[in-house]
Tab-separated table of C-alpha atoms in Angstrom:
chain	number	residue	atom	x	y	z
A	665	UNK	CA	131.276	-97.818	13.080
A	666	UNK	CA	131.900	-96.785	9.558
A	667	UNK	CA	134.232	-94.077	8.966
A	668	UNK	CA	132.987	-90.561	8.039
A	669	UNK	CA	135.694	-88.302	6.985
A	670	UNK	CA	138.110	-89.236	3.944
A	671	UNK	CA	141.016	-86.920	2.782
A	672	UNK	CA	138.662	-83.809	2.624
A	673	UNK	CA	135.557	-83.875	4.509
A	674	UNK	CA	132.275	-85.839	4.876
A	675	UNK	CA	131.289	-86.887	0.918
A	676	UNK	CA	129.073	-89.640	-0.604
A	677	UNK	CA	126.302	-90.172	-2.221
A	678	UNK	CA	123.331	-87.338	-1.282
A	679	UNK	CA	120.633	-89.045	0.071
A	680	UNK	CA	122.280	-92.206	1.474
A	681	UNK	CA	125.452	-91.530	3.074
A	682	UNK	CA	124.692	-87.854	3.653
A	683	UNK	CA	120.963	-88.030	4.176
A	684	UNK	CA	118.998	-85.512	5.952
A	685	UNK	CA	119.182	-87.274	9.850
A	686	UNK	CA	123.253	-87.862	9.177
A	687	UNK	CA	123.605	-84.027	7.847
A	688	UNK	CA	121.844	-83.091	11.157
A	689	UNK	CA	123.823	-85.676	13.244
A	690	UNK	CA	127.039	-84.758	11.797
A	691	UNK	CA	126.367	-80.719	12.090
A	692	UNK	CA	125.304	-81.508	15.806
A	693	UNK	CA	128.638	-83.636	16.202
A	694	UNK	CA	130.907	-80.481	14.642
A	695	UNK	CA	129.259	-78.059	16.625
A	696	UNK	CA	129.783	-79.895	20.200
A	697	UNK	CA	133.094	-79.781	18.930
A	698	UNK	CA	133.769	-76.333	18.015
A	699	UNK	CA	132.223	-75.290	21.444
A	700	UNK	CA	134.832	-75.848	23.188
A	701	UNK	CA	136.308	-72.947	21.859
A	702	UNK	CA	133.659	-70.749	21.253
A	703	UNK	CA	133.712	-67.135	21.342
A	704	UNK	CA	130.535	-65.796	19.217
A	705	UNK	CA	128.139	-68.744	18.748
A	706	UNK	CA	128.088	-68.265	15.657
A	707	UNK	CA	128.708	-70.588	12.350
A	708	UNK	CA	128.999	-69.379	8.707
A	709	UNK	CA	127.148	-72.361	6.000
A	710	UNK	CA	127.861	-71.894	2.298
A	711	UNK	CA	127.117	-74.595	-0.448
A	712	UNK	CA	127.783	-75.119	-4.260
A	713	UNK	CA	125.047	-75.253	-6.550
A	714	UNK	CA	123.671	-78.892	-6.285
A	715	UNK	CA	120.105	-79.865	-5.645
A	716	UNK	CA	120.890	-82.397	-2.329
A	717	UNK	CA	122.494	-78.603	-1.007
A	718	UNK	CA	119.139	-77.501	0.266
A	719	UNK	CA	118.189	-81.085	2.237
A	720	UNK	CA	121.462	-80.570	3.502
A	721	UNK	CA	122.275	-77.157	4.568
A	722	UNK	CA	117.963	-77.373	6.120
A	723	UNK	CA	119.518	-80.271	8.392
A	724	UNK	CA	122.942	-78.714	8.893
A	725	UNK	CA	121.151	-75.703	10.333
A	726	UNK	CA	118.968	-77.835	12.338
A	727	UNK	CA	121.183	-80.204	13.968
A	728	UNK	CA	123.426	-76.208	14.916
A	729	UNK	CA	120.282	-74.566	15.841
A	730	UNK	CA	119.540	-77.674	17.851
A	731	UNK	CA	122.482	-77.509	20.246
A	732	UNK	CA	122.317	-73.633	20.537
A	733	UNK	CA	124.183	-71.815	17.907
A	734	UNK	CA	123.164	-69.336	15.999
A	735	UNK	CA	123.705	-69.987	11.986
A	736	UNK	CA	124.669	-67.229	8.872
A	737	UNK	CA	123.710	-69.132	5.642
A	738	UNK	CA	124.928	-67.056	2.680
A	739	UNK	CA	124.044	-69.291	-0.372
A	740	UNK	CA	126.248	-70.892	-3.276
A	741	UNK	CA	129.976	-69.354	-2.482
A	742	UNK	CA	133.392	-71.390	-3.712
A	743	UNK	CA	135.012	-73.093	-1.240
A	744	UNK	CA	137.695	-70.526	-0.187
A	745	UNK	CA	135.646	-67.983	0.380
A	746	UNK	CA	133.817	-69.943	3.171
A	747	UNK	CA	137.179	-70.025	4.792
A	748	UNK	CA	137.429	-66.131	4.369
A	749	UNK	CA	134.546	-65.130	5.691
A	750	UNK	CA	134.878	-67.472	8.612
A	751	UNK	CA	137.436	-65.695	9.894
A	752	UNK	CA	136.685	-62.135	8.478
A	753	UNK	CA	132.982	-62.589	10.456
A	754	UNK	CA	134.900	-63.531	13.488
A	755	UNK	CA	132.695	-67.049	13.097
A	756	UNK	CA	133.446	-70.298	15.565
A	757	UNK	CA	133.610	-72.045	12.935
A	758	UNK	CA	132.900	-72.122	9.226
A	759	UNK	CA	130.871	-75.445	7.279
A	760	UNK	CA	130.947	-75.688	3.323
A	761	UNK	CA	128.496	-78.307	1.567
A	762	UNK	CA	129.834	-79.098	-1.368
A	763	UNK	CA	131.585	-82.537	-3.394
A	764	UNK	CA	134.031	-80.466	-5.621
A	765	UNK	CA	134.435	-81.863	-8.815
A	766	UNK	CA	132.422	-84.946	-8.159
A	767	UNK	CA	128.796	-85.538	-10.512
A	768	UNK	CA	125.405	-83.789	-8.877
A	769	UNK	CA	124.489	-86.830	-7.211
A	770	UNK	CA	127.021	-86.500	-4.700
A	771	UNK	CA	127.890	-84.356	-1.694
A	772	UNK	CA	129.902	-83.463	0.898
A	773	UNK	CA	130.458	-81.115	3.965
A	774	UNK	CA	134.027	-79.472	4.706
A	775	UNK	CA	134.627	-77.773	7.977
A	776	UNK	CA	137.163	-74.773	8.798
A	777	UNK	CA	138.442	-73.381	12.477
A	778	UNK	CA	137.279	-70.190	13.661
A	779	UNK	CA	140.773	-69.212	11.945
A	780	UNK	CA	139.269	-70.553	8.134
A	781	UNK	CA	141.998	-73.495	8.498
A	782	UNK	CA	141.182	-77.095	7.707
A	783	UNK	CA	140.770	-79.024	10.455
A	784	UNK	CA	143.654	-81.872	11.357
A	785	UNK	CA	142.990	-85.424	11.407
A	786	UNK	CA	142.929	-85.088	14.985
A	787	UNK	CA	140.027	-82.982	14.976
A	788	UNK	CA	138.073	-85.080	12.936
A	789	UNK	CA	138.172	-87.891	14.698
A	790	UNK	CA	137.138	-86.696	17.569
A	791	UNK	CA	133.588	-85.028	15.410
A	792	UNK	CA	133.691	-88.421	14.299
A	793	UNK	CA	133.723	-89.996	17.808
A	794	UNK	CA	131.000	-87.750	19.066
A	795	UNK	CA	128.728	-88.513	15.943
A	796	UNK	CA	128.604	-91.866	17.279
A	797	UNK	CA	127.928	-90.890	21.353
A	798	UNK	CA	124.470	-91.222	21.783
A	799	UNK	CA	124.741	-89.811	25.254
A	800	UNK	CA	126.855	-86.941	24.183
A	801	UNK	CA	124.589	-85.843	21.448
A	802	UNK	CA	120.937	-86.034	23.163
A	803	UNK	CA	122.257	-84.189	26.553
A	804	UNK	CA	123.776	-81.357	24.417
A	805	UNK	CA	120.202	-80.672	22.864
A	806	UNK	CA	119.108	-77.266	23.792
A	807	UNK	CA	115.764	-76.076	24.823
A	808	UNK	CA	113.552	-72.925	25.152
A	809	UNK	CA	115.896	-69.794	24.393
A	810	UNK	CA	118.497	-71.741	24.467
A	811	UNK	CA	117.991	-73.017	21.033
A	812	UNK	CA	120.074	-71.040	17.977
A	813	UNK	CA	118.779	-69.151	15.391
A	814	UNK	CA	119.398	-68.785	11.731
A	815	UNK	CA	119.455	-65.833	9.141
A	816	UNK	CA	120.319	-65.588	5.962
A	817	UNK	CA	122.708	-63.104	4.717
A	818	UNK	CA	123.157	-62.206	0.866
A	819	UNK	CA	125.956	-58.441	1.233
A	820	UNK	CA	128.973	-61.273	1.836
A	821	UNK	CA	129.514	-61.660	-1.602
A	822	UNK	CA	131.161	-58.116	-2.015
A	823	UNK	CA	133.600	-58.970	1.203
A	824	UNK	CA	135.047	-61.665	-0.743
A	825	UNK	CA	135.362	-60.110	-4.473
A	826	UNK	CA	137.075	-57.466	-2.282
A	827	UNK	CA	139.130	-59.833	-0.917
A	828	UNK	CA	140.120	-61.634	-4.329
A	829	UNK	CA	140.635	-58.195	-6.384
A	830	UNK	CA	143.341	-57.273	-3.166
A	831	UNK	CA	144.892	-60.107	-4.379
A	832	UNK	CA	146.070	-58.347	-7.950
A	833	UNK	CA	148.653	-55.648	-8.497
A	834	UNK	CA	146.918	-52.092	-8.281
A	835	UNK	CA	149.237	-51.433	-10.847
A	836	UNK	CA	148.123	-53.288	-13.590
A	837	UNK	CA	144.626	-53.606	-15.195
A	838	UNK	CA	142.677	-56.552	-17.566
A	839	UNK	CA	142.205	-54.083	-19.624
A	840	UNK	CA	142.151	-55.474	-23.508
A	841	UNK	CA	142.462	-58.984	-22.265
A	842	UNK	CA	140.230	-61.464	-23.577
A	843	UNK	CA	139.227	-64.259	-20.875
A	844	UNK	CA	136.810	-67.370	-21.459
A	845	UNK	CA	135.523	-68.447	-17.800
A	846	UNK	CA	133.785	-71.614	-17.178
A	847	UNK	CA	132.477	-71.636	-14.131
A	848	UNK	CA	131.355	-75.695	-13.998
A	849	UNK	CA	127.331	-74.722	-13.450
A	850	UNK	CA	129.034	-74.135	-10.046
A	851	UNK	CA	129.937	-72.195	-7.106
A	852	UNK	CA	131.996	-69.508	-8.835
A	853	UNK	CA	129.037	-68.476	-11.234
A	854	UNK	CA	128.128	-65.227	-10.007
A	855	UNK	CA	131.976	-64.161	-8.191
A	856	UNK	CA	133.938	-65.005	-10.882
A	857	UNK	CA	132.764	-62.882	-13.582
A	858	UNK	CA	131.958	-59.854	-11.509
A	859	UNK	CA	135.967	-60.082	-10.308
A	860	UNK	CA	137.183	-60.249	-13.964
A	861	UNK	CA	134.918	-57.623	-15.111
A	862	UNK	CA	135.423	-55.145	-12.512
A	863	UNK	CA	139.261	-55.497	-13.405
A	864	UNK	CA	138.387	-54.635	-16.605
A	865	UNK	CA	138.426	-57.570	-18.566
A	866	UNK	CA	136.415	-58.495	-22.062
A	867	UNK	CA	134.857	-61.567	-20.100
A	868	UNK	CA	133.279	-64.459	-22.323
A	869	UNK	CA	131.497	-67.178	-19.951
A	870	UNK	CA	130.373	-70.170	-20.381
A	871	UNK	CA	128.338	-73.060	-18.355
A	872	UNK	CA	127.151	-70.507	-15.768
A	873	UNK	CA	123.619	-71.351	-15.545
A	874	UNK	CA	123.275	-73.867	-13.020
A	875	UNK	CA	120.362	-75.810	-12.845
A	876	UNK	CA	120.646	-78.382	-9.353
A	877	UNK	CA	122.045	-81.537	-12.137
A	878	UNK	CA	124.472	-79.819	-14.100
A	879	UNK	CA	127.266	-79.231	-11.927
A	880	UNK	CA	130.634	-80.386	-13.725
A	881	UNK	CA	128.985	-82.160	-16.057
A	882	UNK	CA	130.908	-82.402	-19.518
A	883	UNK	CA	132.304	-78.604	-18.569
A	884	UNK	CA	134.482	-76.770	-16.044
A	885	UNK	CA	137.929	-78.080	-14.514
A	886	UNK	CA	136.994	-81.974	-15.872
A	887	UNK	CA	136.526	-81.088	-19.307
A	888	UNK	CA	138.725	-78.499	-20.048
A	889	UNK	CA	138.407	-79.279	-23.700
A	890	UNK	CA	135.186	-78.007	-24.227
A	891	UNK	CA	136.924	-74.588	-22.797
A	892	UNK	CA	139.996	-75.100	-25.756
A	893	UNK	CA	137.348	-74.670	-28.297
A	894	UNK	CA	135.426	-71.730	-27.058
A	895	UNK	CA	139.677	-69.810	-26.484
A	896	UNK	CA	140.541	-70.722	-29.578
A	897	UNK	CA	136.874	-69.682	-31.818
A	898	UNK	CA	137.100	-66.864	-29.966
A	899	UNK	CA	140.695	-65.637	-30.083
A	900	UNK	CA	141.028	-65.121	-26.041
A	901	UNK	CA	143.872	-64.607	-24.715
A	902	UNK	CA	143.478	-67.263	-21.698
A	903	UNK	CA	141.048	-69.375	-20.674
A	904	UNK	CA	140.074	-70.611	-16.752
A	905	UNK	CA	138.429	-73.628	-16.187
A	906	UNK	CA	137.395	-74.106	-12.428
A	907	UNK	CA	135.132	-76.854	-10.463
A	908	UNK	CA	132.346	-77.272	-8.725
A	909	UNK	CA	133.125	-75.253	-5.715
A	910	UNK	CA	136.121	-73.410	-7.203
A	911	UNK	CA	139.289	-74.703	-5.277
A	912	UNK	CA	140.976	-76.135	-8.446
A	913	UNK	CA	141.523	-74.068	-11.545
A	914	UNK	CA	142.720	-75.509	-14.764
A	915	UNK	CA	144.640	-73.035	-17.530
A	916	UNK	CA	144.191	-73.339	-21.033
A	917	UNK	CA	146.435	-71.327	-22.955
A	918	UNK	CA	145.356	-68.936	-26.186
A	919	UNK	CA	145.508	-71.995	-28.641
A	920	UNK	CA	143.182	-73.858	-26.697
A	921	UNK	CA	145.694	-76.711	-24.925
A	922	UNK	CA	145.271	-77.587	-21.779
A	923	UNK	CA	148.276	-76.386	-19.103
A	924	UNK	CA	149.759	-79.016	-17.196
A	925	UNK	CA	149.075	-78.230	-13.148
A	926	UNK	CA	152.933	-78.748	-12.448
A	927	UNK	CA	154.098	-75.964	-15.083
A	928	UNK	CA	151.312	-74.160	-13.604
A	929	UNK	CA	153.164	-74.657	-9.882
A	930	UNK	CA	156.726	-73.829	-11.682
A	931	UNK	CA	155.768	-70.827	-13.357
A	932	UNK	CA	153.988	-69.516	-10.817
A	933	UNK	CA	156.800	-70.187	-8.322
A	934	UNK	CA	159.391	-68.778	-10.234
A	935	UNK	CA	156.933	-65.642	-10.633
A	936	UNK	CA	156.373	-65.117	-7.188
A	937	UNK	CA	160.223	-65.599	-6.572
A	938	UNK	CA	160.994	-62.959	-8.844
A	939	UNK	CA	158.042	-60.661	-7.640
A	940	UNK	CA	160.111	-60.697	-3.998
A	941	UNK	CA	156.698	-62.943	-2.536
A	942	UNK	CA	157.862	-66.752	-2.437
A	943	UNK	CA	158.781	-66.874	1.664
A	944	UNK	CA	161.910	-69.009	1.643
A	945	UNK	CA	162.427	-69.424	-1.941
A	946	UNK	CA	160.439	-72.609	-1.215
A	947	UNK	CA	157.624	-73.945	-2.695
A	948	UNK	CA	155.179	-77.095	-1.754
A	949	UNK	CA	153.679	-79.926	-4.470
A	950	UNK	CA	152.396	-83.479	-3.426
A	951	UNK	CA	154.164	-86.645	-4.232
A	952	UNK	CA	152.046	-86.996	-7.147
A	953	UNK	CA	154.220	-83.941	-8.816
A	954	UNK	CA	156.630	-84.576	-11.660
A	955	UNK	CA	160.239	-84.391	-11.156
A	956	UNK	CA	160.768	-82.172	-13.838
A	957	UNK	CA	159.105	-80.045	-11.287
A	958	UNK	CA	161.203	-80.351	-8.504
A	959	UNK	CA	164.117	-79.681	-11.321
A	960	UNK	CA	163.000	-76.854	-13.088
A	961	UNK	CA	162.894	-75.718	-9.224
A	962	UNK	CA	165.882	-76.112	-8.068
A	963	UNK	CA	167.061	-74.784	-11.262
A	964	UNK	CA	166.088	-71.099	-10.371
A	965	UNK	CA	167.499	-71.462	-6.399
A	966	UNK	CA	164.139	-72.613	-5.331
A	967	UNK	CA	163.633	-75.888	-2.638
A	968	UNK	CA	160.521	-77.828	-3.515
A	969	UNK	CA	158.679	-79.657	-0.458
A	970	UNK	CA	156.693	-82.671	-1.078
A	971	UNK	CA	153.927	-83.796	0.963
A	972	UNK	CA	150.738	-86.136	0.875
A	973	UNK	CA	147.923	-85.435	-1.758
A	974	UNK	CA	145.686	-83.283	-0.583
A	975	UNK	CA	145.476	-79.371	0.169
A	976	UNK	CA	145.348	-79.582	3.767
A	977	UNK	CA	148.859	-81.657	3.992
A	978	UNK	CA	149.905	-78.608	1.454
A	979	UNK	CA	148.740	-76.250	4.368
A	980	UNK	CA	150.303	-78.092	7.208
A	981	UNK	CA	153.923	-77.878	5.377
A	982	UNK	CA	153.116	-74.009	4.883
A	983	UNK	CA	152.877	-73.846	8.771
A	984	UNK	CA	155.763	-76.367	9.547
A	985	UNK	CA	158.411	-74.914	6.607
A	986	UNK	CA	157.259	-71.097	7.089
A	987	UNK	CA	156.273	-70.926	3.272
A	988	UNK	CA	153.130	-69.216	1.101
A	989	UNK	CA	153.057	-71.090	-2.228
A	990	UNK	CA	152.005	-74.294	-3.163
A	991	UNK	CA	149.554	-76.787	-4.412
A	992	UNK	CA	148.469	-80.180	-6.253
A	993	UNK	CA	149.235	-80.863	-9.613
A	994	UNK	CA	145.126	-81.131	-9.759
A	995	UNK	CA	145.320	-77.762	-9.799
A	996	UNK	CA	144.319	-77.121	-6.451
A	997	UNK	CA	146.705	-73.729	-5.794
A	998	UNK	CA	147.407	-72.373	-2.974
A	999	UNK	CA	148.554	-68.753	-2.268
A	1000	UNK	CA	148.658	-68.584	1.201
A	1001	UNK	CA	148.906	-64.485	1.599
A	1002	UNK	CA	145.493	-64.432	0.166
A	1003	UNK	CA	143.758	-67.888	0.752
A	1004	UNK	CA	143.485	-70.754	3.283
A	1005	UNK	CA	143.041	-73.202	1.195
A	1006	UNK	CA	142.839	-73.923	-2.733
A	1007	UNK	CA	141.298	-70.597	-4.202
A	1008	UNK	CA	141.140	-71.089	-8.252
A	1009	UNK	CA	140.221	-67.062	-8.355
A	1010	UNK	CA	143.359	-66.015	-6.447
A	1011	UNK	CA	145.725	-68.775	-9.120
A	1012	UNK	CA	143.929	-66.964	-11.883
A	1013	UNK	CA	144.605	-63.584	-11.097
A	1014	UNK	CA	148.301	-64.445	-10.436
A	1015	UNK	CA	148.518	-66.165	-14.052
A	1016	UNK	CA	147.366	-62.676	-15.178
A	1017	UNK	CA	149.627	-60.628	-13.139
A	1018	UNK	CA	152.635	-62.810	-14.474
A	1019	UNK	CA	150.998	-62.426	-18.119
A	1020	UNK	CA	151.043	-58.849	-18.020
A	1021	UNK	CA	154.176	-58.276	-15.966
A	1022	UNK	CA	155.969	-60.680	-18.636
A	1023	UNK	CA	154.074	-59.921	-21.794
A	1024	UNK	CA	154.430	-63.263	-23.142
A	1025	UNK	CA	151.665	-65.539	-24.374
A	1026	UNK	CA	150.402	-68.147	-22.053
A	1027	UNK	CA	151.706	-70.980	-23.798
A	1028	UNK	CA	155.224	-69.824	-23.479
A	1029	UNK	CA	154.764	-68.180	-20.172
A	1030	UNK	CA	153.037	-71.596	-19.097
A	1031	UNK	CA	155.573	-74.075	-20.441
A	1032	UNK	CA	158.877	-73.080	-18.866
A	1033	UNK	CA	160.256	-76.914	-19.031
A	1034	UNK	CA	159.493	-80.863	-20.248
A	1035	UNK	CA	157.764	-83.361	-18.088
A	1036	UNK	CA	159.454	-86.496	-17.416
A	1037	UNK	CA	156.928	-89.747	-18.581
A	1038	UNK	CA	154.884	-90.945	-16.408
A	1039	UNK	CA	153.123	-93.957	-16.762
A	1040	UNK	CA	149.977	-95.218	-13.816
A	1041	UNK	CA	147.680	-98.389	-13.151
A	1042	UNK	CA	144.656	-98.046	-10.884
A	1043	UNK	CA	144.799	-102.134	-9.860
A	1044	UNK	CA	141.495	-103.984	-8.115
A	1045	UNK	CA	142.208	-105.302	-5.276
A	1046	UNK	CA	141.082	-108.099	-2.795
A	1047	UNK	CA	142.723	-107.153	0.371
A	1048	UNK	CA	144.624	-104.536	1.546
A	1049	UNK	CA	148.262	-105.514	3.305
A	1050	UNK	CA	150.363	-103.046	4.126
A	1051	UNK	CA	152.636	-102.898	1.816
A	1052	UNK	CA	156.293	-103.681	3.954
A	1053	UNK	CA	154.647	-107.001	4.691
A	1054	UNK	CA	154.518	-107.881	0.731
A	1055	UNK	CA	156.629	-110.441	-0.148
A	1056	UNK	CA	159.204	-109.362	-2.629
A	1057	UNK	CA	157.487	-105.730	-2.553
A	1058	UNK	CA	161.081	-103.986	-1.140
A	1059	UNK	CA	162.968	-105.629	-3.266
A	1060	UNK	CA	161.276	-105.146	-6.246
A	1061	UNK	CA	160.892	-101.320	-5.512
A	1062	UNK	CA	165.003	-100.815	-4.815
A	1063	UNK	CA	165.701	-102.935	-8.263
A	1064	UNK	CA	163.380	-99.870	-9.878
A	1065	UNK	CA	164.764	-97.017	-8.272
A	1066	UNK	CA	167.972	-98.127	-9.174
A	1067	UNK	CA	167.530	-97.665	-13.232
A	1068	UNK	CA	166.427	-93.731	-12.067
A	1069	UNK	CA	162.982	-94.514	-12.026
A	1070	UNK	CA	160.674	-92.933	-8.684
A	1071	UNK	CA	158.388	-95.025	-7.708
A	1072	UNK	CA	155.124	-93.620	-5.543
A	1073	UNK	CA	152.616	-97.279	-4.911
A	1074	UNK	CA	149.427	-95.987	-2.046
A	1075	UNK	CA	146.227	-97.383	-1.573
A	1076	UNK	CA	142.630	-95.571	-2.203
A	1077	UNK	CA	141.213	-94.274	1.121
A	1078	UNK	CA	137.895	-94.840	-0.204
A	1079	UNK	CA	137.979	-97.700	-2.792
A	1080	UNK	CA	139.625	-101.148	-3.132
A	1081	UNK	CA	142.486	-99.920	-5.204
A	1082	UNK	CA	146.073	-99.756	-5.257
A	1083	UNK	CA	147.448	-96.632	-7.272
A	1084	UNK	CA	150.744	-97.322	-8.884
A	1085	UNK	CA	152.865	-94.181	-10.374
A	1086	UNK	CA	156.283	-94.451	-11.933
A	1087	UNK	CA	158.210	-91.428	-13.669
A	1088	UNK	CA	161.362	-91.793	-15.348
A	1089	UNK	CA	163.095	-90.855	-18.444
A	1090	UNK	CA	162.898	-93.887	-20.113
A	1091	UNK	CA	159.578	-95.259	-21.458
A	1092	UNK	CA	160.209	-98.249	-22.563
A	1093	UNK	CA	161.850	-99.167	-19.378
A	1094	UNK	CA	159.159	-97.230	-17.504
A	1095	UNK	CA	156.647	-99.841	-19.381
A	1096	UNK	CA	159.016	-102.935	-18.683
A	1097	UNK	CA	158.961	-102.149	-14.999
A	1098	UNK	CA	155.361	-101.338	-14.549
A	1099	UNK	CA	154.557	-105.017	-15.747
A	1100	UNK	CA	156.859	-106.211	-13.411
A	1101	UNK	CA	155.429	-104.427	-10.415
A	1102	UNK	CA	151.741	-105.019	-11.097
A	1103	UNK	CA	152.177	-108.306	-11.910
A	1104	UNK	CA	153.600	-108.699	-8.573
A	1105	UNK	CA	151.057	-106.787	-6.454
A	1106	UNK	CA	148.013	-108.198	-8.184
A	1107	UNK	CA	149.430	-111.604	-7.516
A	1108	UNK	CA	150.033	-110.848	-3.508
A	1109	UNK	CA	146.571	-108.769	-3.567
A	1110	UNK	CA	144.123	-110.774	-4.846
A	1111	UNK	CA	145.331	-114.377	-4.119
């Protein structure tokens, strides 16, 4: 049995891995699962902008319909604000098609709890192990009136610009701010200008006619440059790149440069800290996150928590530590008063609220410290042995963390690659070491 769910949903190539009869299957799989605790019978389906999102969502409502609950489909909506409306329609369960930042060709389905939470590993393996149960799947199968029914809703929309402008201090206004949006032919097309206009912003956007094939490609949160050129020609004041389906947001600052996503988590810590709404004085980044980071941190009096990549491990140290802020370096930011997950709308509007609270330009406001080098290797790999049981792997790794260098070595979940990531201050030892290691690995890996 191949495995279906990587670090954030069902996603592969539309058409083959997600084809119409898996979409169904899968859908059928969730919603046995989310009966259990059912209250309203009823599921909320969104979807980016791809083409694959109508096979999809069709066979999503059919394999739902199929085993007796009722469906809302409301169209192309980002990410987050499937997990919003989940729980603000008091839904079982909420299902987003969408492959983020990857190319058209692919897709992907995310699922959220009646509550608009991620759902654990846990949970996923057991949709997983029901996909799979024959039995389970055919005797679930509802007939007559007991089969679900679908409708399509299109007044959501306003619930969740609501939501977003809530978000922003009444007290201030966009008023006289210039803002480039690129909305990555995605998602965020239609919600993402209304929000900044309403708030009175001069709003210039760009790649926000989607066409089915154009999603990400050569624009939004990817290719941020292409977003440099149109702040800078145009003398904006900021300018907000997000992807596909509008969990990640990338910054680029009045002269057109691109803001690194862990002075995007610092600022907007320190922000929040001084705003009286950083729970703990604690914040949350991945292990992928610079040092400098956790320094510039600690710095102001606040603790920085590090977890695996990915938002939902971001989430899950929220509800352990009893904190609100955090995120990915990817720019995948999470403001837990306001979102469930990464909501690039909700990071924007605080990188405004902090401009115009602060008054400075965003490429001082943006750039509050230095980033230690970094240097990484992607290596090919012809077997995958966990990595205690290297030979002369522990060793190695002490003999590097002893010259001050951190050292972060994982495997793909999807691919036959080892990452390698070390961060230091030093880059010519950096360099010397990083020769050393993957000389070592590719020689255990692929002999």
């Amino acid at each position: 049995m191949s495995k279906l769910f990587g670090t954030d949903g069902v996603r592969g190539r539309a058409g083959k891995k997600l084809n119409a009869m898996n979409s169904m299957r899968l859908a059928m799989a969730a919603g046995i699962y989310f009966r259990k605790n059912a209250v309203n019978n009823k599921i909320i389906v969104g979807k980016d902008t791809r083409r694959s999102g109508y096979m999809i969502e069709n066979a999503i409502v059919s394999g739902l319909t199929a085993i007796g609950y009722d469906v809302r489909q409301i169209g192309p909506m980002p990410t987050p604000a499937i997990a919003f409306l989940t729980e603000d329609l008091r839904c079982d369960a909420g299902i987003m098609i969408s492959a983020s930042h990857n190319p058209y060709y692919d897709n992907g389905v995310k699922f959220f709890d009646s509550y608009g939470n991620k759902l654990s590993e846990e949970a996923e393996a057991e949709i997983e192990k029901i996909f799979y149960n024959d039995a389970l799947i055919e005797e679930n199968q509802k007939e007559d009136f007991g089969i679900g029914r679908s409708k399509r809703i299109d007044d959501v929309i306003g619930r969740y610009i609501v939501h977003i402008k809530n978000s922003f201090p009444k007290n201030l206004t966009l008023h006289g701010v210039r803002v480039v949006l690129d909305t990555a032919n995605g998602a965020a097309y239609k919600v993402a200008p209304t929000i900044f206009n309403e708030l009175g912003a001069e709003v210039v956007l760009i790649n926000d006619k989607p066409n089915g094939s154009n999603i990400n490609l050569n624009c939004g949160a990817l290719h941020p440059e292409n977003l440099g050129e149109q702040v800078r020609n145009l003398r904006a004041d900021v300018g907000f790149a997000f992807d596909g389906d509008a969990d990640r947001l990338v910054v680029v600052d009045e002269n057109g440069d691109v803001i690194d996503g862990d002075k995007l988590l610092g600022a907007l810590s320190v922000y929040l800290k001084q705003m009286g709404k950083l729970q703990k004085n604690g914040a949350v980044a991945t292990v992928m996150s610079n040092q400098a980071l956790e320094d510039y941190l600690n710095e102001n009096d606040i603790e920085l928590y590090r977890c695996n990549v990915g938002d939902k491990y971001v989430l899950e140290t929220f509800a352990k530590e009893g904190l609100n802020f955090g995120g990915e370096q990817s720019g995948h930011i999470i403001l837990a008063d306001f979102a469930k997950t990464g909501d690039a709308l909700v990071a924007a509007l605080a990188v405004m609220a902090d401009l115009l609270t602060k008054k400075e330009p965003i490429s001082k406001l943006l750039n509050p410290f230095e980033l230690y080098p970094q240097l990484q290797n992607n290596l090919v790999i012809g077997k995958k042995i966990p990595l205690e049981e290297i030979e002369g792997y522990a060793q190695l790794v002490k003999k590097i963390e002893k010259q001050n260098i951190r050292v972060l070595v994982r495997y793909s979940g999807t691919e036959n690659l080892l990452r390698v990531l070390l961060e230091g201050k030093d880059e010519l030892i950096l360099s010397k070491m990083m020769k050393e290691i993957t000389e070592l690995l590719e020689s255990r890996l692929n002999g």
